[in-house]
mmCIF file of C-alpha atoms in Angstrom:
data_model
loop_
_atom_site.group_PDB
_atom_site.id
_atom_site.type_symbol
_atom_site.label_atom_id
_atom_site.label_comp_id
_atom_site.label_asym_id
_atom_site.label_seq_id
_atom_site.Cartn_x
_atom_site.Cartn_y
_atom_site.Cartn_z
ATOM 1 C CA UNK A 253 108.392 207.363 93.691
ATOM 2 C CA UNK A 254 108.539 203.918 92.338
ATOM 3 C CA UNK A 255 108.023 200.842 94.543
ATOM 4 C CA UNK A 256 109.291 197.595 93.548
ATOM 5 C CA UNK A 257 108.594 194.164 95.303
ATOM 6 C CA UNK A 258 111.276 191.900 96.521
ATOM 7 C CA UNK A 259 111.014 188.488 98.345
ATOM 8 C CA UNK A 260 113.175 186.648 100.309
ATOM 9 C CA UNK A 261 113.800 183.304 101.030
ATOM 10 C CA UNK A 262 116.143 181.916 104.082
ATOM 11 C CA UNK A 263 116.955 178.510 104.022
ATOM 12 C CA UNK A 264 118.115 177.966 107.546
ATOM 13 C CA UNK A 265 118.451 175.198 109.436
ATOM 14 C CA UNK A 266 115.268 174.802 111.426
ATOM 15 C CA UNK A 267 113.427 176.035 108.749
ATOM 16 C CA UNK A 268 112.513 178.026 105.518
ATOM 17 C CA UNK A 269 110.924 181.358 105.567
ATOM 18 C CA UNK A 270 109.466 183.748 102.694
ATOM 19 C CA UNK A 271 109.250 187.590 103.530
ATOM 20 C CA UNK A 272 107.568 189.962 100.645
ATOM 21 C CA UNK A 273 108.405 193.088 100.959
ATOM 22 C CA UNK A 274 107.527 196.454 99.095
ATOM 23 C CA UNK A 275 110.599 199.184 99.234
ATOM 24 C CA UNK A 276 109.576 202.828 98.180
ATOM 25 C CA UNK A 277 113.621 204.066 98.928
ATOM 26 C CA UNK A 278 116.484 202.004 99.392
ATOM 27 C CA UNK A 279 116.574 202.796 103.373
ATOM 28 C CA UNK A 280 112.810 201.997 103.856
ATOM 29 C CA UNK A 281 109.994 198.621 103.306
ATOM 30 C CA UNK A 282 107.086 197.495 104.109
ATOM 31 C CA UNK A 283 106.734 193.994 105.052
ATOM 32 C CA UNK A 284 103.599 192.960 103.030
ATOM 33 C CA UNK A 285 103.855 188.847 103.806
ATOM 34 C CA UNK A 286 105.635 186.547 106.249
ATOM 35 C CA UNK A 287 105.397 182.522 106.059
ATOM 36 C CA UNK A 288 107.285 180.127 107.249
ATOM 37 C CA UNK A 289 107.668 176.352 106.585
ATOM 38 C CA UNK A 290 109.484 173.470 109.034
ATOM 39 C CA UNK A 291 112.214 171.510 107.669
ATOM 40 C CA UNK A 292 114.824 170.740 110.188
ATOM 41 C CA UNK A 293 117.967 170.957 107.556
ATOM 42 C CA UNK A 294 119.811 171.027 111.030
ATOM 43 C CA UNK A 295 119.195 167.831 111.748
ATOM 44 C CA UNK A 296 121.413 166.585 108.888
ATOM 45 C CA UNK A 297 124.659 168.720 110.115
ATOM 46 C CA UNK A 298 125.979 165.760 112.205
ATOM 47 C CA UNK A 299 125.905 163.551 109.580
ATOM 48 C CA UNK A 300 127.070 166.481 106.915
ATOM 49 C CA UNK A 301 125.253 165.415 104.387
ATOM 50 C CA UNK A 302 121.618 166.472 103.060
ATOM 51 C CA UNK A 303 119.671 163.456 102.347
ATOM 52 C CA UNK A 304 117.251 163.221 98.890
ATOM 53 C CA UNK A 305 114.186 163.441 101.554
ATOM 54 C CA UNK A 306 115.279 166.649 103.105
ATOM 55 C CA UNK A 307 116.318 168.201 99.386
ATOM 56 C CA UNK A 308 112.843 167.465 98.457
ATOM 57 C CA UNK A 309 111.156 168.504 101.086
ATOM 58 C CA UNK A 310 113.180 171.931 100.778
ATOM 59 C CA UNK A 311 112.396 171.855 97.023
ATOM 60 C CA UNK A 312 108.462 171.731 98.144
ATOM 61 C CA UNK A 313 108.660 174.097 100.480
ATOM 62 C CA UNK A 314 110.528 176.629 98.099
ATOM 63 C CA UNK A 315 107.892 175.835 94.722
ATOM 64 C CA UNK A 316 105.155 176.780 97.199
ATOM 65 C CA UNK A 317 107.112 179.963 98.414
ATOM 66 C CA UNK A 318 107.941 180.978 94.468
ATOM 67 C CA UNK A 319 104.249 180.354 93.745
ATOM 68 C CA UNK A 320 102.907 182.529 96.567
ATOM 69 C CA UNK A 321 105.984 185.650 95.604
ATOM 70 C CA UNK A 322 104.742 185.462 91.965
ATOM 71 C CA UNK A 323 100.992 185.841 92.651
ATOM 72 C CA UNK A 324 102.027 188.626 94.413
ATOM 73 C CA UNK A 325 104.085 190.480 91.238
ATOM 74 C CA UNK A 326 107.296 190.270 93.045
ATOM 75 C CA UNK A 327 110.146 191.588 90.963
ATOM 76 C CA UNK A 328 112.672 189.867 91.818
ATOM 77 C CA UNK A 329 112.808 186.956 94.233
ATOM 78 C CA UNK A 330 116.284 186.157 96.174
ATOM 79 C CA UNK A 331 117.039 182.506 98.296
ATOM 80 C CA UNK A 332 119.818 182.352 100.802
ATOM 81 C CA UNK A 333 120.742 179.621 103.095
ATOM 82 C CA UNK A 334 122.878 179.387 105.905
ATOM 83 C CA UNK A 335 124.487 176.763 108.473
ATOM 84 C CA UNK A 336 123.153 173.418 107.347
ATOM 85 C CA UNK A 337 123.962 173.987 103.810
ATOM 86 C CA UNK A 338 126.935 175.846 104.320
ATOM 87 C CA UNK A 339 128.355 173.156 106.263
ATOM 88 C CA UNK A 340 127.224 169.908 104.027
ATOM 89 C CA UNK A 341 129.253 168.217 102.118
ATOM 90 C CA UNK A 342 126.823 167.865 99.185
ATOM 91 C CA UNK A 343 126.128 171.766 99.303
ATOM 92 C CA UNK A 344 126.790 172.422 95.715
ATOM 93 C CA UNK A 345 124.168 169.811 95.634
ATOM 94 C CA UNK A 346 121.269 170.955 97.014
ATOM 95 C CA UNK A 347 121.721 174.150 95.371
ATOM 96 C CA UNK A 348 121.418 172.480 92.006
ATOM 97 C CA UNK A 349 118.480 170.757 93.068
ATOM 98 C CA UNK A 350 116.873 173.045 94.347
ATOM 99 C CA UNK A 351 117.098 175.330 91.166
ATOM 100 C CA UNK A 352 116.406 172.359 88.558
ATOM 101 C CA UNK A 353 113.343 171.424 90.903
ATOM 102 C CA UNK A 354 111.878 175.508 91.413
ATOM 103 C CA UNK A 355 113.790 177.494 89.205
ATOM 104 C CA UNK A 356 114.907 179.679 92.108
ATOM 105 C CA UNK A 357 118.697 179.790 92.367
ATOM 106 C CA UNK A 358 119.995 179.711 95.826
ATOM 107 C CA UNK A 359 123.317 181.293 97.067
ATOM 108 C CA UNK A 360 125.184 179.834 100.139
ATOM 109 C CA UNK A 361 126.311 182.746 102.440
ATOM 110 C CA UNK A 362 129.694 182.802 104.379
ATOM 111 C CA UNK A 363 129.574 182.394 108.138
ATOM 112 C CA UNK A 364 130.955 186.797 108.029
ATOM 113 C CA UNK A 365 127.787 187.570 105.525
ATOM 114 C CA UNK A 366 125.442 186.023 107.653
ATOM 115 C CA UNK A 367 126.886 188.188 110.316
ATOM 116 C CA UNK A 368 127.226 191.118 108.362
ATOM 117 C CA UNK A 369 123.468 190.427 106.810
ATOM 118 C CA UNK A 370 121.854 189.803 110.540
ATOM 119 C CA UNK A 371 123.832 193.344 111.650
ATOM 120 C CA UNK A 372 122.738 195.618 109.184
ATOM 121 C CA UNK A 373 118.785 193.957 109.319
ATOM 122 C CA UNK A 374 119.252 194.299 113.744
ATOM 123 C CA UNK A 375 120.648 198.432 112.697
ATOM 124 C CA UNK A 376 117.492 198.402 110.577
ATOM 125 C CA UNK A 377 115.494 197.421 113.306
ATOM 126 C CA UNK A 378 116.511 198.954 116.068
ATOM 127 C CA UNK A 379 117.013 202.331 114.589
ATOM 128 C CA UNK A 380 120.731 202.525 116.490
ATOM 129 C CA UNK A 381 122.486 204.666 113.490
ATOM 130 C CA UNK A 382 124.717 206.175 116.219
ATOM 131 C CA UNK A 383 127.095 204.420 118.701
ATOM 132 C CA UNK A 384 127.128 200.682 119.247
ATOM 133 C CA UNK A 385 124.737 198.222 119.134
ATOM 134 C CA UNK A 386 125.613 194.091 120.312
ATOM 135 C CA UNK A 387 123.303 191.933 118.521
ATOM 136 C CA UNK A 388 123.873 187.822 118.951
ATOM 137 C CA UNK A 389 121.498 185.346 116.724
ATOM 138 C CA UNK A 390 121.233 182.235 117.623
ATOM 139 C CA UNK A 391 119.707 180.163 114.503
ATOM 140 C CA UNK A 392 119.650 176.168 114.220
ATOM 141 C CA UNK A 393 122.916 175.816 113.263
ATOM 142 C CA UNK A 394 124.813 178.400 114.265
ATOM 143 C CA UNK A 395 124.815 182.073 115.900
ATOM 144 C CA UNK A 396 126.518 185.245 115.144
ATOM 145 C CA UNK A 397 127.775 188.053 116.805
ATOM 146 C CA UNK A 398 127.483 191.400 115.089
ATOM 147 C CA UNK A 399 128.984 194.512 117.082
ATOM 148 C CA UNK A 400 127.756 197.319 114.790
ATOM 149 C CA UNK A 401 129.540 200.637 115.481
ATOM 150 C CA UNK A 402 127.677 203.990 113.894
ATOM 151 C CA UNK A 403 125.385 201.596 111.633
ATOM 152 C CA UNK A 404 128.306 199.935 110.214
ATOM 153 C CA UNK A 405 129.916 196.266 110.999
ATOM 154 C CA UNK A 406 132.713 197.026 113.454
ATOM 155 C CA UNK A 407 133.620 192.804 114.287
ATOM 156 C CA UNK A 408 131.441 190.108 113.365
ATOM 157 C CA UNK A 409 131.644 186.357 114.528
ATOM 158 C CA UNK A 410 129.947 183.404 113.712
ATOM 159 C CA UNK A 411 130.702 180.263 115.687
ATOM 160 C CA UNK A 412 129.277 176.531 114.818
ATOM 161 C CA UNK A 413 127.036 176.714 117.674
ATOM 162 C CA UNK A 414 123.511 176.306 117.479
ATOM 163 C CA UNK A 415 119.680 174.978 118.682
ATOM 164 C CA UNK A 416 119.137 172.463 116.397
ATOM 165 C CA UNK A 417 122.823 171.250 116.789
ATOM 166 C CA UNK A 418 122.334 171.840 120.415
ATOM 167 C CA UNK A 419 119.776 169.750 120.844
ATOM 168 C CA UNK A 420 121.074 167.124 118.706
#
């Protein structure tokens, strides 16, 4: 059976995170590498707008992770973010940025994906393939609410709610 490498990168709002993972089947991984780096995005959703410091210090943050995925052969590496960019005005952006800076290309997920994402991962998880299963994430700038019925997305939520905004 053929493995293949994949990393991930979440841009979220308190801060970015690289997972490597090896899959052997499309139902089953190994987490081979976790890191994490702080960049408090969040603390730019009040003013909804990302300022040059924060891009850059996102940029740095995502170089290092690309450098760490490649020296481990990844084959394919995949960035997401979430609240704070989602919610900025200069969005579109950061995303450029961030690409012409790392040469990783970032996609923006919808409130629902992020719900629908942090569902199927909590299914994963947990193991709950059969009846329901409540899961609530609270992130830095916002949380979700993912009712998963049989393994599968029954209602999901996301509301503008979250620590970093909180705390702000």
């Amino acid at each position: 059976m053929k493995t293949q490498k994949l990393a991930a990168i979440d841009i979220g709002s308190n801060s970015i995170k690289l997972a490597i993972i090896e899959a052997a089947a499309s139902d089953s991984f190994t987490v081979i590498l976790q890191e994490r780096e702080r960049v408090r995005l969040g603390e730019t959703l009040k003013l909804r707008f990302i300022p040059a410091e924060a891009i850059q210090k996102s940029a740095d943050a995502i170089a290092k992770f690309r450098s760490i995925a490649e020296s481990r052969n990844v084959n394919k590496i995949i960035a997401v973010a979430t609240a704070s960019v989602r919610e900025a005005d200069n969005s579109n952006e950061f995303v450029e940025e961030i690409e012409k800076k790392t040469g990783v290309r970032v996609e923006v997920l919808s409130s629902i994906e992020e719900a629908r994402l942090i569902g199927i991962a909590s299914v994963q998880n947990v193991g709950k393939q059969r009846g329901f299963l409540l899961n609530i994430d609270i992130g830095g700038g916002s949380t979700e609410l993912s009712l998963m019925q049989d393994g599968y997305p029954d209602y999901l939520y996301s509301m503008k709610l979250g620590s970093v905004s909180l705390t702000n």
